[in-house]
mmCIF file with all atom_site columns, C-alpha atoms in Angstrom:
data_model
loop_
_atom_site.group_PDB
_atom_site.id
_atom_site.type_symbol
_atom_site.label_atom_id
_atom_site.label_alt_id
_atom_site.label_comp_id
_atom_site.label_asym_id
_atom_site.label_entity_id
_atom_site.label_seq_id
_atom_site.pdbx_PDB_ins_code
_atom_site.Cartn_x
_atom_site.Cartn_y
_atom_site.Cartn_z
_atom_site.occupancy
_atom_site.B_iso_or_equiv
_atom_site.pdbx_formal_charge
_atom_site.auth_seq_id
_atom_site.auth_comp_id
_atom_site.auth_asym_id
_atom_site.auth_atom_id
_atom_site.pdbx_PDB_model_num
ATOM 1   C CA . UNK A 1 1   ? 0.000   0.000  0.000   1.00 58.00 ? 5   UNK A CA 1
ATOM 2   C CA . UNK A 1 2   ? 1.285   3.444  -0.892  1.00 67.00 ? 6   UNK A CA 1
ATOM 3   C CA . UNK A 1 3   ? 1.930   6.174  1.626   1.00 72.00 ? 7   UNK A CA 1
ATOM 4   C CA . UNK A 1 4   ? 0.588   9.717  1.172   1.00 71.00 ? 8   UNK A CA 1
ATOM 5   C CA . UNK A 1 5   ? 3.832   10.964 -0.380  1.00 72.00 ? 9   UNK A CA 1
ATOM 6   C CA . UNK A 1 6   ? 3.745   8.200  -3.037  1.00 74.00 ? 10  UNK A CA 1
ATOM 7   C CA . UNK A 1 7   ? 0.091   8.944  -3.810  1.00 68.00 ? 11  UNK A CA 1
ATOM 8   C CA . UNK A 1 8   ? 0.888   12.636 -4.157  1.00 72.00 ? 12  UNK A CA 1
ATOM 9   C CA . UNK A 1 9   ? 3.679   11.840 -6.652  1.00 74.00 ? 13  UNK A CA 1
ATOM 10  C CA . UNK A 1 10  ? 1.320   9.643  -8.675  1.00 72.00 ? 14  UNK A CA 1
ATOM 11  C CA . UNK A 1 11  ? -1.365  12.333 -8.748  1.00 70.00 ? 15  UNK A CA 1
ATOM 12  C CA . UNK A 1 12  ? 1.189   14.888 -9.901  1.00 72.00 ? 16  UNK A CA 1
ATOM 13  C CA . UNK A 1 13  ? 1.936   12.691 -12.936 1.00 71.00 ? 17  UNK A CA 1
ATOM 14  C CA . UNK A 1 14  ? -1.736  12.969 -13.879 1.00 68.00 ? 18  UNK A CA 1
ATOM 15  C CA . UNK A 1 15  ? -1.634  16.738 -13.471 1.00 68.00 ? 19  UNK A CA 1
ATOM 16  C CA . UNK A 1 16  ? 0.550   17.081 -16.562 1.00 69.00 ? 20  UNK A CA 1
ATOM 17  C CA . UNK A 1 17  ? -1.664  17.780 -19.581 1.00 69.00 ? 21  UNK A CA 1
ATOM 18  C CA . UNK A 1 18  ? 1.035   16.537 -21.959 1.00 75.00 ? 22  UNK A CA 1
ATOM 19  C CA . UNK A 1 19  ? 0.799   13.029 -20.444 1.00 75.00 ? 23  UNK A CA 1
ATOM 20  C CA . UNK A 1 20  ? -2.953  12.817 -20.973 1.00 79.00 ? 24  UNK A CA 1
ATOM 21  C CA . UNK A 1 21  ? -2.638  14.396 -24.421 1.00 83.00 ? 25  UNK A CA 1
ATOM 22  C CA . UNK A 1 22  ? -0.071  11.731 -25.341 1.00 83.00 ? 26  UNK A CA 1
ATOM 23  C CA . UNK A 1 23  ? -2.448  8.966  -24.218 1.00 84.00 ? 27  UNK A CA 1
ATOM 24  C CA . UNK A 1 24  ? -5.294  10.584 -26.163 1.00 87.00 ? 28  UNK A CA 1
ATOM 25  C CA . UNK A 1 25  ? -3.336  10.693 -29.419 1.00 88.00 ? 29  UNK A CA 1
ATOM 26  C CA . UNK A 1 26  ? -1.985  7.162  -28.917 1.00 89.00 ? 30  UNK A CA 1
ATOM 27  C CA . UNK A 1 27  ? -5.585  6.000  -28.483 1.00 90.00 ? 31  UNK A CA 1
ATOM 28  C CA . UNK A 1 28  ? -6.690  7.823  -31.627 1.00 91.00 ? 32  UNK A CA 1
ATOM 29  C CA . UNK A 1 29  ? -3.803  6.296  -33.604 1.00 91.00 ? 33  UNK A CA 1
ATOM 30  C CA . UNK A 1 30  ? -4.536  2.814  -32.231 1.00 91.00 ? 34  UNK A CA 1
ATOM 31  C CA . UNK A 1 31  ? -8.210  3.153  -33.225 1.00 93.00 ? 35  UNK A CA 1
ATOM 32  C CA . UNK A 1 32  ? -7.655  5.007  -36.487 1.00 93.00 ? 36  UNK A CA 1
ATOM 33  C CA . UNK A 1 33  ? -9.370  2.365  -38.649 1.00 94.00 ? 37  UNK A CA 1
ATOM 34  C CA . UNK A 1 34  ? -12.474 2.368  -36.468 1.00 94.00 ? 38  UNK A CA 1
ATOM 35  C CA . UNK A 1 35  ? -12.711 6.166  -36.400 1.00 94.00 ? 39  UNK A CA 1
ATOM 36  C CA . UNK A 1 36  ? -12.190 6.451  -40.155 1.00 96.00 ? 40  UNK A CA 1
ATOM 37  C CA . UNK A 1 37  ? -14.769 3.720  -40.712 1.00 96.00 ? 41  UNK A CA 1
ATOM 38  C CA . UNK A 1 38  ? -17.334 5.709  -38.721 1.00 96.00 ? 42  UNK A CA 1
ATOM 39  C CA . UNK A 1 39  ? -16.617 8.808  -40.829 1.00 96.00 ? 43  UNK A CA 1
ATOM 40  C CA . UNK A 1 40  ? -16.974 6.781  -44.046 1.00 96.00 ? 44  UNK A CA 1
ATOM 41  C CA . UNK A 1 41  ? -20.254 5.323  -42.799 1.00 95.00 ? 45  UNK A CA 1
ATOM 42  C CA . UNK A 1 42  ? -21.606 8.833  -42.173 1.00 96.00 ? 46  UNK A CA 1
ATOM 43  C CA . UNK A 1 43  ? -20.665 9.939  -45.660 1.00 95.00 ? 47  UNK A CA 1
ATOM 44  C CA . UNK A 1 44  ? -22.133 6.752  -47.120 1.00 93.00 ? 48  UNK A CA 1
ATOM 45  C CA . UNK A 1 45  ? -25.404 7.924  -45.597 1.00 95.00 ? 49  UNK A CA 1
ATOM 46  C CA . UNK A 1 46  ? -24.842 11.408 -47.024 1.00 95.00 ? 50  UNK A CA 1
ATOM 47  C CA . UNK A 1 47  ? -24.223 13.093 -43.652 1.00 96.00 ? 51  UNK A CA 1
ATOM 48  C CA . UNK A 1 48  ? -21.540 15.641 -42.805 1.00 96.00 ? 52  UNK A CA 1
ATOM 49  C CA . UNK A 1 49  ? -19.982 16.166 -39.356 1.00 96.00 ? 53  UNK A CA 1
ATOM 50  C CA . UNK A 1 50  ? -23.030 18.145 -38.267 1.00 96.00 ? 54  UNK A CA 1
ATOM 51  C CA . UNK A 1 51  ? -25.388 15.316 -39.208 1.00 94.00 ? 55  UNK A CA 1
ATOM 52  C CA . UNK A 1 52  ? -26.771 17.276 -42.147 1.00 96.00 ? 56  UNK A CA 1
ATOM 53  C CA . UNK A 1 53  ? -27.501 15.697 -45.528 1.00 97.00 ? 57  UNK A CA 1
ATOM 54  C CA . UNK A 1 54  ? -25.007 17.247 -47.944 1.00 95.00 ? 58  UNK A CA 1
ATOM 55  C CA . UNK A 1 55  ? -27.218 16.824 -50.992 1.00 96.00 ? 59  UNK A CA 1
ATOM 56  C CA . UNK A 1 56  ? -29.414 14.404 -52.893 1.00 97.00 ? 60  UNK A CA 1
ATOM 57  C CA . UNK A 1 57  ? -29.119 12.907 -56.346 1.00 96.00 ? 61  UNK A CA 1
ATOM 58  C CA . UNK A 1 58  ? -31.146 14.444 -59.166 1.00 96.00 ? 62  UNK A CA 1
ATOM 59  C CA . UNK A 1 59  ? -33.131 12.592 -61.819 1.00 96.00 ? 63  UNK A CA 1
ATOM 60  C CA . UNK A 1 60  ? -30.439 13.481 -64.361 1.00 94.00 ? 64  UNK A CA 1
ATOM 61  C CA . UNK A 1 61  ? -27.741 11.925 -62.168 1.00 92.00 ? 65  UNK A CA 1
ATOM 62  C CA . UNK A 1 62  ? -29.759 8.727  -61.802 1.00 91.00 ? 66  UNK A CA 1
ATOM 63  C CA . UNK A 1 63  ? -30.254 8.515  -65.577 1.00 91.00 ? 67  UNK A CA 1
ATOM 64  C CA . UNK A 1 64  ? -26.527 9.081  -66.125 1.00 90.00 ? 68  UNK A CA 1
ATOM 65  C CA . UNK A 1 65  ? -25.772 6.375  -63.546 1.00 89.00 ? 69  UNK A CA 1
ATOM 66  C CA . UNK A 1 66  ? -28.154 3.869  -65.200 1.00 88.00 ? 70  UNK A CA 1
ATOM 67  C CA . UNK A 1 67  ? -27.493 4.526  -68.861 1.00 88.00 ? 71  UNK A CA 1
ATOM 68  C CA . UNK A 1 68  ? -24.293 6.539  -69.093 1.00 84.00 ? 72  UNK A CA 1
ATOM 69  C CA . UNK A 1 69  ? -21.051 5.347  -70.545 1.00 84.00 ? 73  UNK A CA 1
ATOM 70  C CA . UNK A 1 70  ? -17.782 5.136  -68.684 1.00 79.00 ? 74  UNK A CA 1
ATOM 71  C CA . UNK A 1 71  ? -16.923 3.550  -65.375 1.00 83.00 ? 75  UNK A CA 1
ATOM 72  C CA . UNK A 1 72  ? -19.817 2.514  -63.155 1.00 84.00 ? 76  UNK A CA 1
ATOM 73  C CA . UNK A 1 73  ? -20.011 3.991  -59.648 1.00 87.00 ? 77  UNK A CA 1
ATOM 74  C CA . UNK A 1 74  ? -19.566 1.516  -56.783 1.00 89.00 ? 78  UNK A CA 1
ATOM 75  C CA . UNK A 1 75  ? -23.012 2.354  -55.398 1.00 91.00 ? 79  UNK A CA 1
ATOM 76  C CA . UNK A 1 76  ? -26.200 3.335  -57.213 1.00 92.00 ? 80  UNK A CA 1
ATOM 77  C CA . UNK A 1 77  ? -27.144 6.977  -57.551 1.00 93.00 ? 81  UNK A CA 1
ATOM 78  C CA . UNK A 1 78  ? -30.899 7.119  -57.070 1.00 94.00 ? 82  UNK A CA 1
ATOM 79  C CA . UNK A 1 79  ? -32.984 10.274 -57.431 1.00 96.00 ? 83  UNK A CA 1
ATOM 80  C CA . UNK A 1 80  ? -33.811 11.775 -54.053 1.00 97.00 ? 84  UNK A CA 1
ATOM 81  C CA . UNK A 1 81  ? -31.294 9.627  -52.145 1.00 96.00 ? 85  UNK A CA 1
ATOM 82  C CA . UNK A 1 82  ? -28.441 11.339 -50.246 1.00 97.00 ? 86  UNK A CA 1
ATOM 83  C CA . UNK A 1 83  ? -25.007 11.522 -51.839 1.00 96.00 ? 87  UNK A CA 1
ATOM 84  C CA . UNK A 1 84  ? -22.979 8.454  -50.903 1.00 94.00 ? 88  UNK A CA 1
ATOM 85  C CA . UNK A 1 85  ? -19.511 9.647  -51.983 1.00 94.00 ? 89  UNK A CA 1
ATOM 86  C CA . UNK A 1 86  ? -18.893 6.253  -53.583 1.00 89.00 ? 90  UNK A CA 1
ATOM 87  C CA . UNK A 1 87  ? -18.384 7.123  -57.223 1.00 88.00 ? 91  UNK A CA 1
ATOM 88  C CA . UNK A 1 88  ? -15.168 5.236  -58.023 1.00 88.00 ? 92  UNK A CA 1
ATOM 89  C CA . UNK A 1 89  ? -14.191 4.960  -54.363 1.00 90.00 ? 93  UNK A CA 1
ATOM 90  C CA . UNK A 1 90  ? -10.992 7.007  -54.465 1.00 94.00 ? 94  UNK A CA 1
ATOM 91  C CA . UNK A 1 91  ? -12.248 9.591  -51.969 1.00 96.00 ? 95  UNK A CA 1
ATOM 92  C CA . UNK A 1 92  ? -13.312 7.161  -49.233 1.00 96.00 ? 96  UNK A CA 1
ATOM 93  C CA . UNK A 1 93  ? -10.517 4.679  -49.936 1.00 96.00 ? 97  UNK A CA 1
ATOM 94  C CA . UNK A 1 94  ? -8.001  7.504  -49.535 1.00 96.00 ? 98  UNK A CA 1
ATOM 95  C CA . UNK A 1 95  ? -9.052  8.451  -45.996 1.00 96.00 ? 99  UNK A CA 1
ATOM 96  C CA . UNK A 1 96  ? -6.304  8.849  -43.392 1.00 95.00 ? 100 UNK A CA 1
ATOM 97  C CA . UNK A 1 97  ? -5.628  10.553 -40.068 1.00 93.00 ? 101 UNK A CA 1
ATOM 98  C CA . UNK A 1 98  ? -2.588  12.800 -39.776 1.00 92.00 ? 102 UNK A CA 1
ATOM 99  C CA . UNK A 1 99  ? -1.557  13.088 -36.137 1.00 87.00 ? 103 UNK A CA 1
ATOM 100 C CA . UNK A 1 100 ? 1.170   15.656 -35.549 1.00 85.00 ? 104 UNK A CA 1
ATOM 101 C CA . UNK A 1 101 ? 1.896   18.798 -33.532 1.00 83.00 ? 105 UNK A CA 1
ATOM 102 C CA . UNK A 1 102 ? -0.856  18.038 -31.026 1.00 81.00 ? 106 UNK A CA 1
ATOM 103 C CA . UNK A 1 103 ? -3.551  17.780 -33.682 1.00 86.00 ? 107 UNK A CA 1
ATOM 104 C CA . UNK A 1 104 ? -5.400  14.990 -35.448 1.00 88.00 ? 108 UNK A CA 1
ATOM 105 C CA . UNK A 1 105 ? -6.476  15.971 -38.945 1.00 91.00 ? 109 UNK A CA 1
ATOM 106 C CA . UNK A 1 106 ? -8.691  13.863 -41.184 1.00 93.00 ? 110 UNK A CA 1
ATOM 107 C CA . UNK A 1 107 ? -8.089  13.939 -44.919 1.00 95.00 ? 111 UNK A CA 1
ATOM 108 C CA . UNK A 1 108 ? -8.148  11.921 -48.118 1.00 97.00 ? 112 UNK A CA 1
ATOM 109 C CA . UNK A 1 109 ? -5.414  11.252 -50.646 1.00 97.00 ? 113 UNK A CA 1
ATOM 110 C CA . UNK A 1 110 ? -7.925  11.648 -53.488 1.00 96.00 ? 114 UNK A CA 1
ATOM 111 C CA . UNK A 1 111 ? -7.138  14.583 -55.778 1.00 96.00 ? 115 UNK A CA 1
ATOM 112 C CA . UNK A 1 112 ? -10.825 15.633 -55.701 1.00 95.00 ? 116 UNK A CA 1
ATOM 113 C CA . UNK A 1 113 ? -10.740 16.206 -51.930 1.00 96.00 ? 117 UNK A CA 1
ATOM 114 C CA . UNK A 1 114 ? -10.291 20.023 -51.975 1.00 97.00 ? 118 UNK A CA 1
ATOM 115 C CA . UNK A 1 115 ? -13.139 20.361 -54.478 1.00 96.00 ? 119 UNK A CA 1
ATOM 116 C CA . UNK A 1 116 ? -15.459 18.130 -52.432 1.00 96.00 ? 120 UNK A CA 1
ATOM 117 C CA . UNK A 1 117 ? -14.688 19.998 -49.207 1.00 96.00 ? 121 UNK A CA 1
ATOM 118 C CA . UNK A 1 118 ? -15.164 23.355 -50.914 1.00 96.00 ? 122 UNK A CA 1
ATOM 119 C CA . UNK A 1 119 ? -18.490 22.262 -52.396 1.00 96.00 ? 123 UNK A CA 1
ATOM 120 C CA . UNK A 1 120 ? -19.971 20.237 -49.506 1.00 95.00 ? 124 UNK A CA 1
ATOM 121 C CA . UNK A 1 121 ? -18.274 21.599 -46.382 1.00 94.00 ? 125 UNK A CA 1
ATOM 122 C CA . UNK A 1 122 ? -17.341 19.653 -43.268 1.00 95.00 ? 126 UNK A CA 1
ATOM 123 C CA . UNK A 1 123 ? -16.980 16.093 -44.539 1.00 96.00 ? 127 UNK A CA 1
ATOM 124 C CA . UNK A 1 124 ? -14.137 15.021 -42.251 1.00 96.00 ? 128 UNK A CA 1
ATOM 125 C CA . UNK A 1 125 ? -14.792 14.050 -38.654 1.00 94.00 ? 129 UNK A CA 1
ATOM 126 C CA . UNK A 1 126 ? -17.542 12.480 -36.614 1.00 95.00 ? 130 UNK A CA 1
ATOM 127 C CA . UNK A 1 127 ? -21.069 13.733 -36.056 1.00 95.00 ? 131 UNK A CA 1
ATOM 128 C CA . UNK A 1 128 ? -22.270 14.128 -32.470 1.00 95.00 ? 132 UNK A CA 1
ATOM 129 C CA . UNK A 1 129 ? -23.662 10.591 -32.249 1.00 94.00 ? 133 UNK A CA 1
ATOM 130 C CA . UNK A 1 130 ? -20.499 8.900  -33.508 1.00 95.00 ? 134 UNK A CA 1
ATOM 131 C CA . UNK A 1 131 ? -18.299 11.236 -31.471 1.00 94.00 ? 135 UNK A CA 1
ATOM 132 C CA . UNK A 1 132 ? -20.184 10.387 -28.261 1.00 96.00 ? 136 UNK A CA 1
ATOM 133 C CA . UNK A 1 133 ? -19.893 6.662  -29.008 1.00 94.00 ? 137 UNK A CA 1
ATOM 134 C CA . UNK A 1 134 ? -16.169 6.996  -29.720 1.00 94.00 ? 138 UNK A CA 1
ATOM 135 C CA . UNK A 1 135 ? -15.547 8.940  -26.535 1.00 94.00 ? 139 UNK A CA 1
ATOM 136 C CA . UNK A 1 136 ? -17.595 6.508  -24.451 1.00 95.00 ? 140 UNK A CA 1
ATOM 137 C CA . UNK A 1 137 ? -16.237 3.281  -25.965 1.00 95.00 ? 141 UNK A CA 1
ATOM 138 C CA . UNK A 1 138 ? -12.675 4.214  -26.980 1.00 93.00 ? 142 UNK A CA 1
ATOM 139 C CA . UNK A 1 139 ? -11.290 7.399  -25.429 1.00 91.00 ? 143 UNK A CA 1
ATOM 140 C CA . UNK A 1 140 ? -12.634 7.235  -21.848 1.00 91.00 ? 144 UNK A CA 1
ATOM 141 C CA . UNK A 1 141 ? -11.670 3.573  -21.298 1.00 92.00 ? 145 UNK A CA 1
ATOM 142 C CA . UNK A 1 142 ? -8.118  4.292  -22.491 1.00 88.00 ? 146 UNK A CA 1
ATOM 143 C CA . UNK A 1 143 ? -7.790  7.315  -20.207 1.00 85.00 ? 147 UNK A CA 1
ATOM 144 C CA . UNK A 1 144 ? -9.220  5.373  -17.245 1.00 86.00 ? 148 UNK A CA 1
ATOM 145 C CA . UNK A 1 145 ? -6.737  2.558  -17.860 1.00 88.00 ? 149 UNK A CA 1
ATOM 146 C CA . UNK A 1 146 ? -3.905  5.085  -17.903 1.00 81.00 ? 150 UNK A CA 1
ATOM 147 C CA . UNK A 1 147 ? -5.136  6.785  -14.714 1.00 80.00 ? 151 UNK A CA 1
ATOM 148 C CA . UNK A 1 148 ? -5.535  3.466  -12.887 1.00 83.00 ? 152 UNK A CA 1
ATOM 149 C CA . UNK A 1 149 ? -2.099  2.349  -14.011 1.00 82.00 ? 153 UNK A CA 1
ATOM 150 C CA . UNK A 1 150 ? -0.486  5.626  -12.951 1.00 77.00 ? 154 UNK A CA 1
ATOM 151 C CA . UNK A 1 151 ? -2.192  5.595  -9.549  1.00 74.00 ? 155 UNK A CA 1
ATOM 152 C CA . UNK A 1 152 ? -1.621  1.834  -9.232  1.00 76.00 ? 156 UNK A CA 1
ATOM 153 C CA . UNK A 1 153 ? -5.213  1.149  -8.281  1.00 76.00 ? 157 UNK A CA 1
#
């Protein structure tokens, strides 16, 4: 059992924001695939980070999808349905998280990314529902494990 001095030292380790920040970013990196998958799922449903539908397909787009020439999109484009961002798949397949300088930035390697962001807004990141789930199921457990380990409880 620890004495009061040892407990004080352990608590002081937790009082350093850089330590918790390091654990946070390690947790994000470790769960990168899951977090990116949640973002892709949102976009597949046509939702941005605010939960808003970014647009719906027109009749002309559906006709082009059904009868047009050229490569076929991976998912159907149906009039009135939300955009699914799955044309040839380069945008969603190119997703990555860049963690550096105390920031985690979402992006895609697809050359159309700047155009899509300019046209449709906040496509990268999690909506409130997915963010709450990620915090509850990924971030908080990792921080609690770190705190328990540091305090040796």
